[in-house]
Amino acid sequence: MPSVDKHYSQSLQPDEILKRLNEAYPDGPNVYQLAPIDQLHIGGIKASEKLAQRLSEFKASKVLDIGSGVGGLLRVCSQQHEAIYVSLDITHELSCINQHLNKLSKTNCPSMVVTGNGQQLPFPNQSFDLIIMQHSLLNMPDKRAVLNECKRILSPDGHLILHEVLTGKNSDKMLFPVPWASTSDLSHLISSAEISALISSVSMKVESMQDWSAEALSWRSRQTSKQQTLHAPVVTPGMILGSDFALMGKNVQRNLEKSAIEIVEIVIS
């Protein structure tokens, strides 16, 4: 049975990533220069900037990113909103790169980086007033456990924000590989009705659910066009997800076009 940890660690090139960044940006890369490796979710850095606006809206002071990868979301958030930030990911190699990028980048993101499991969070009760999960729940089979853990560590007036991939009306047409799963064994997508029911089952409430699928498809189409040009960025998505990344990206586009998946933002209290 393939593991999430192996999926995200087997193609990593940490030494090459840091070497190229140091050579190209001696004063440190900015968030846009890091985006090819740390904004690999559907929607890219623009989606992260939209999520960052929520932190100011909710006046968040202690923020946890579950499934943080190499930390791109919180580096964007830290430029827009001052808070205590904690990154958590199950893949230790990604956490290590996250720490290096925090030190290297111009953002000076004051993020604590933790390797851990979103289904068994290593934090005391009521530790955070805002939790973000950006394309993370899709790799977690026990979603009820994740939601219960989020509820436990949130303050009474806290919020959970999901930027998630869900199954669409034609989920049977799903193509693999995709960035979060090389095969269906690692993909744990559910429908909007199922996630809504799960949220209710743990006594949490959906405050809003917005469909971001149209803008996600527009973004993915632009990315596919960029990949066909000769110009390559200093660091590339393949240095994180391997040589199949171009195919993964094309499959995301096809899956969106066929309504096999949909992209949503869900705000939960």
Coordinates of C-alpha atoms in Angstrom, one line a residue:
M1 CA 0.0 0.0 0.0
P2 CA 1.6 3.3 -1.0
S3 CA 2.0 5.9 1.7
V4 CA 1.4 9.7 1.7
D5 CA 4.9 10.2 3.2
K6 CA 6.6 8.3 0.3
H7 CA 4.5 10.1 -2.3
Y8 CA 5.7 13.5 -1.2
S9 CA 9.3 12.5 -0.4
Q10 CA 10.4 10.1 -3.1
S11 CA 11.2 12.8 -5.7
L12 CA 12.4 15.7 -3.5
Q13 CA 15.7 17.4 -4.5
P14 CA 16.3 19.6 -1.4
D15 CA 20.1 20.2 -2.0
E16 CA 19.5 21.2 -5.6
I17 CA 16.6 23.5 -4.6
L18 CA 18.7 25.3 -2.0
K19 CA 21.7 25.5 -4.2
R20 CA 19.8 27.1 -7.1
L21 CA 17.9 29.5 -4.8
N22 CA 21.2 30.7 -3.1
E23 CA 22.9 31.2 -6.5
A24 CA 20.0 33.0 -8.1
Y25 CA 18.8 35.1 -5.1
P26 CA 21.8 35.9 -2.9
D27 CA 19.6 38.4 -0.9
G28 CA 16.9 35.8 -0.5
P29 CA 13.9 34.8 -2.8
N30 CA 10.5 36.5 -2.4
V31 CA 7.2 34.6 -2.3
Y32 CA 6.7 34.8 -6.1
Q33 CA 10.2 33.4 -6.8
L34 CA 9.4 30.5 -4.4
A35 CA 6.0 29.9 -5.9
P36 CA 7.0 27.2 -8.4
I37 CA 7.9 24.9 -5.5
D38 CA 5.7 26.1 -2.6
Q39 CA 2.4 27.0 -4.3
L40 CA 1.6 23.7 -5.9
H41 CA -2.0 23.6 -4.8
I42 CA -4.7 24.3 -7.4
G43 CA -5.0 28.1 -7.8
G44 CA -1.4 28.9 -7.0
I45 CA -0.3 31.9 -5.0
K46 CA -3.4 33.9 -5.8
A47 CA -5.5 31.3 -3.9
S48 CA -3.1 31.6 -1.0
E49 CA -3.4 35.4 -1.0
K50 CA -7.2 35.0 -0.9
L51 CA -6.9 32.7 2.1
A52 CA -4.5 35.1 3.8
Q53 CA -7.2 37.8 3.7
R54 CA -9.3 35.6 6.0
L55 CA -6.8 35.9 8.8
S56 CA -7.3 39.7 9.0
E57 CA -11.0 39.2 8.7
F58 CA -11.0 36.9 11.7
K59 CA -8.3 38.8 13.6
A60 CA -6.4 35.6 14.0
S61 CA -3.5 35.6 16.5
K62 CA -2.5 31.9 16.5
V63 CA -2.6 30.1 13.2
L64 CA -2.0 26.4 12.4
D65 CA -1.5 25.2 8.8
I66 CA -2.2 21.4 8.6
G67 CA -0.6 19.7 5.7
S68 CA 1.7 22.6 5.1
G69 CA 4.2 21.0 2.7
V70 CA 7.2 23.3 2.2
G71 CA 5.3 26.2 3.9
G72 CA 4.3 28.5 1.0
L73 CA 0.9 29.4 2.4
L74 CA 2.2 30.7 5.7
R75 CA 5.0 32.7 4.1
V76 CA 2.3 34.5 2.1
C77 CA 0.1 34.9 5.1
S78 CA 2.9 36.4 7.2
Q79 CA 3.3 39.2 4.7
Q80 CA -0.3 40.3 5.1
H81 CA -1.1 39.5 8.7
E82 CA 0.9 39.5 12.0
A83 CA 0.3 36.3 14.0
I84 CA 2.0 33.3 15.6
Y85 CA 2.2 30.7 12.8
V86 CA 2.7 27.0 13.1
S87 CA 3.2 24.6 10.1
L88 CA 2.5 20.9 10.5
D89 CA 3.1 18.2 7.9
I90 CA 3.4 14.4 8.1
T91 CA 6.4 14.3 5.7
H92 CA 9.5 15.2 7.7
E93 CA 11.5 15.9 4.5
L94 CA 9.0 18.6 3.5
S95 CA 9.2 20.1 7.0
C96 CA 13.0 20.3 6.8
I97 CA 12.8 22.2 3.4
N98 CA 10.1 24.5 5.0
Q99 CA 12.6 25.4 7.7
H100 CA 15.4 26.1 5.2
L101 CA 13.1 28.2 3.0
N102 CA 11.9 30.3 6.0
K103 CA 15.5 31.1 6.8
L104 CA 16.4 31.8 3.2
S105 CA 13.4 33.9 2.1
K106 CA 12.9 37.6 2.3
T107 CA 9.6 37.0 4.2
N108 CA 11.4 36.0 7.5
C109 CA 8.3 34.0 8.3
P110 CA 8.2 33.4 12.1
S111 CA 6.7 29.9 11.6
M112 CA 7.3 27.0 14.0
V113 CA 7.6 23.9 11.9
V114 CA 6.3 20.6 13.2
T115 CA 6.3 17.1 11.7
G116 CA 3.1 15.4 12.8
N117 CA -0.2 13.7 11.8
G118 CA -3.3 15.8 11.3
Q119 CA -5.4 12.9 12.6
Q120 CA -3.6 13.1 16.0
L121 CA -2.5 16.7 16.5
P122 CA 0.3 17.2 19.0
F123 CA -1.2 20.4 20.6
P124 CA -3.1 21.1 23.8
N125 CA -6.8 22.0 23.8
Q126 CA -7.8 25.5 22.5
S127 CA -4.3 26.2 21.2
F128 CA -5.3 28.1 18.1
D129 CA -7.9 30.6 16.9
L130 CA -7.6 29.7 13.2
I131 CA -6.6 26.5 11.4
I132 CA -6.1 26.3 7.6
M133 CA -6.0 23.2 5.5
Q134 CA -5.0 23.8 1.9
H135 CA -5.5 20.6 -0.2
S136 CA -4.7 18.5 2.9
L137 CA -7.9 16.7 3.8
L138 CA -7.7 14.9 0.5
N139 CA -4.8 12.7 1.7
M140 CA -6.4 11.9 5.1
P141 CA -8.6 8.8 5.2
D142 CA -10.1 9.4 8.7
K143 CA -11.6 12.9 8.1
R144 CA -13.8 12.7 11.2
A145 CA -10.7 12.3 13.4
V146 CA -9.1 15.3 11.7
L147 CA -12.2 17.4 12.3
N148 CA -12.5 16.3 15.9
E149 CA -8.9 17.2 16.5
C150 CA -9.4 20.6 14.9
K151 CA -12.4 21.2 17.1
R152 CA -10.4 20.2 20.2
I153 CA -7.5 22.6 19.6
L154 CA -9.6 25.5 18.4
S155 CA -10.6 28.3 20.7
P156 CA -14.4 28.6 21.3
D157 CA -14.6 31.4 18.8
G158 CA -12.1 29.9 16.4
H159 CA -12.4 29.0 12.7
L160 CA -11.3 26.2 10.4
I161 CA -10.8 27.1 6.8
L162 CA -10.6 24.4 4.1
H163 CA -9.3 25.1 0.6
E164 CA -10.1 21.6 -0.7
V165 CA -10.5 19.4 -3.7
L166 CA -13.8 17.5 -3.6
T167 CA -15.4 15.0 -6.0
G168 CA -17.4 16.5 -8.8
K169 CA -20.6 15.3 -10.5
N170 CA -18.5 13.1 -12.8
S171 CA -16.0 11.7 -10.3
D172 CA -16.0 8.4 -12.2
K173 CA -14.0 10.2 -14.9
M174 CA -11.1 11.0 -12.6
L175 CA -7.6 10.7 -14.1
F176 CA -4.4 9.9 -12.3
P177 CA -1.7 10.8 -11.5
V178 CA -2.5 14.1 -9.8
P179 CA -0.3 16.2 -7.5
W180 CA -1.7 14.6 -4.3
A181 CA -1.8 11.0 -5.5
S182 CA -0.1 8.9 -8.2
T183 CA -3.0 6.4 -8.0
S184 CA -6.5 6.3 -6.5
D185 CA -5.1 4.5 -3.4
L186 CA -3.8 7.8 -2.0
S187 CA -6.7 10.0 -3.0
H188 CA -9.4 10.4 -0.4
L189 CA -11.8 12.8 -2.0
I190 CA -15.3 13.2 -0.9
S191 CA -18.3 15.2 -2.1
S192 CA -19.6 18.5 -0.8
A193 CA -22.6 16.7 0.7
E194 CA -20.3 14.3 2.5
I195 CA -18.0 17.0 3.9
S196 CA -21.0 19.0 5.1
A197 CA -22.4 15.9 6.8
L198 CA -19.1 15.2 8.5
I199 CA -18.8 18.8 9.7
S200 CA -22.2 18.5 11.3
S201 CA -21.4 15.1 12.8
V202 CA -18.7 16.6 15.0
S203 CA -20.9 19.5 16.1
M204 CA -19.2 22.1 13.9
K205 CA -21.0 24.5 11.5
V206 CA -20.4 25.5 7.9
E207 CA -20.5 29.3 7.8
S208 CA -19.8 29.5 4.1
M209 CA -18.9 27.3 1.1
Q210 CA -17.7 28.9 -2.1
D211 CA -17.0 27.1 -5.3
W212 CA -13.6 28.2 -6.7
S213 CA -13.6 25.7 -9.6
A214 CA -14.0 28.2 -12.5
E215 CA -11.0 30.3 -11.4
A216 CA -9.1 27.2 -10.6
L217 CA -9.6 25.9 -14.2
S218 CA -8.6 29.3 -15.6
W219 CA -5.4 29.2 -13.5
R220 CA -4.6 25.6 -14.4
S221 CA -5.0 26.4 -18.1
R222 CA -2.5 29.2 -17.9
Q223 CA 0.0 27.0 -16.0
T224 CA -0.3 24.3 -18.7
S225 CA 0.5 27.0 -21.4
K226 CA 3.5 28.2 -19.4
Q227 CA 4.9 24.7 -19.1
Q228 CA 5.0 24.5 -22.9
T229 CA 7.3 27.5 -23.2
L230 CA 11.1 27.1 -23.3
H231 CA 11.7 29.4 -20.3
A232 CA 11.9 27.5 -17.0
P233 CA 12.0 29.1 -13.5
V234 CA 15.0 28.8 -11.2
V235 CA 13.3 26.0 -9.3
T236 CA 10.5 23.8 -10.7
P237 CA 7.6 21.8 -9.4
G238 CA 9.4 18.6 -10.6
M239 CA 12.0 19.2 -7.9
I240 CA 9.2 18.5 -5.4
L241 CA 6.8 16.1 -7.1
G242 CA 9.1 14.5 -9.8
S243 CA 9.1 14.1 -13.5
D244 CA 5.4 13.3 -13.7
F245 CA 4.4 16.8 -12.6
A246 CA 3.6 18.0 -16.1
L247 CA 1.2 15.1 -16.6
M248 CA -0.3 15.7 -13.1
G249 CA -1.0 19.3 -14.0
K250 CA -2.6 18.3 -17.3
N251 CA -4.8 15.7 -15.5
V252 CA -5.9 18.4 -13.0
Q253 CA -7.0 20.5 -15.9
R254 CA -8.9 17.6 -17.5
N255 CA -10.5 16.6 -14.2
L256 CA -11.7 20.2 -13.7
E257 CA -13.0 20.4 -17.3
K258 CA -14.9 17.1 -16.9
S259 CA -16.3 18.1 -13.5
A260 CA -14.5 15.0 -12.0
I261 CA -13.4 17.4 -9.2
E262 CA -14.4 20.7 -7.8
I263 CA -12.4 23.3 -5.7
V264 CA -14.0 24.9 -2.7
E265 CA -13.3 27.2 0.2
I266 CA -15.2 26.2 3.3
V267 CA -15.3 28.4 6.5
I268 CA -16.2 26.4 9.6
S269 CA -16.9 27.4 13.2

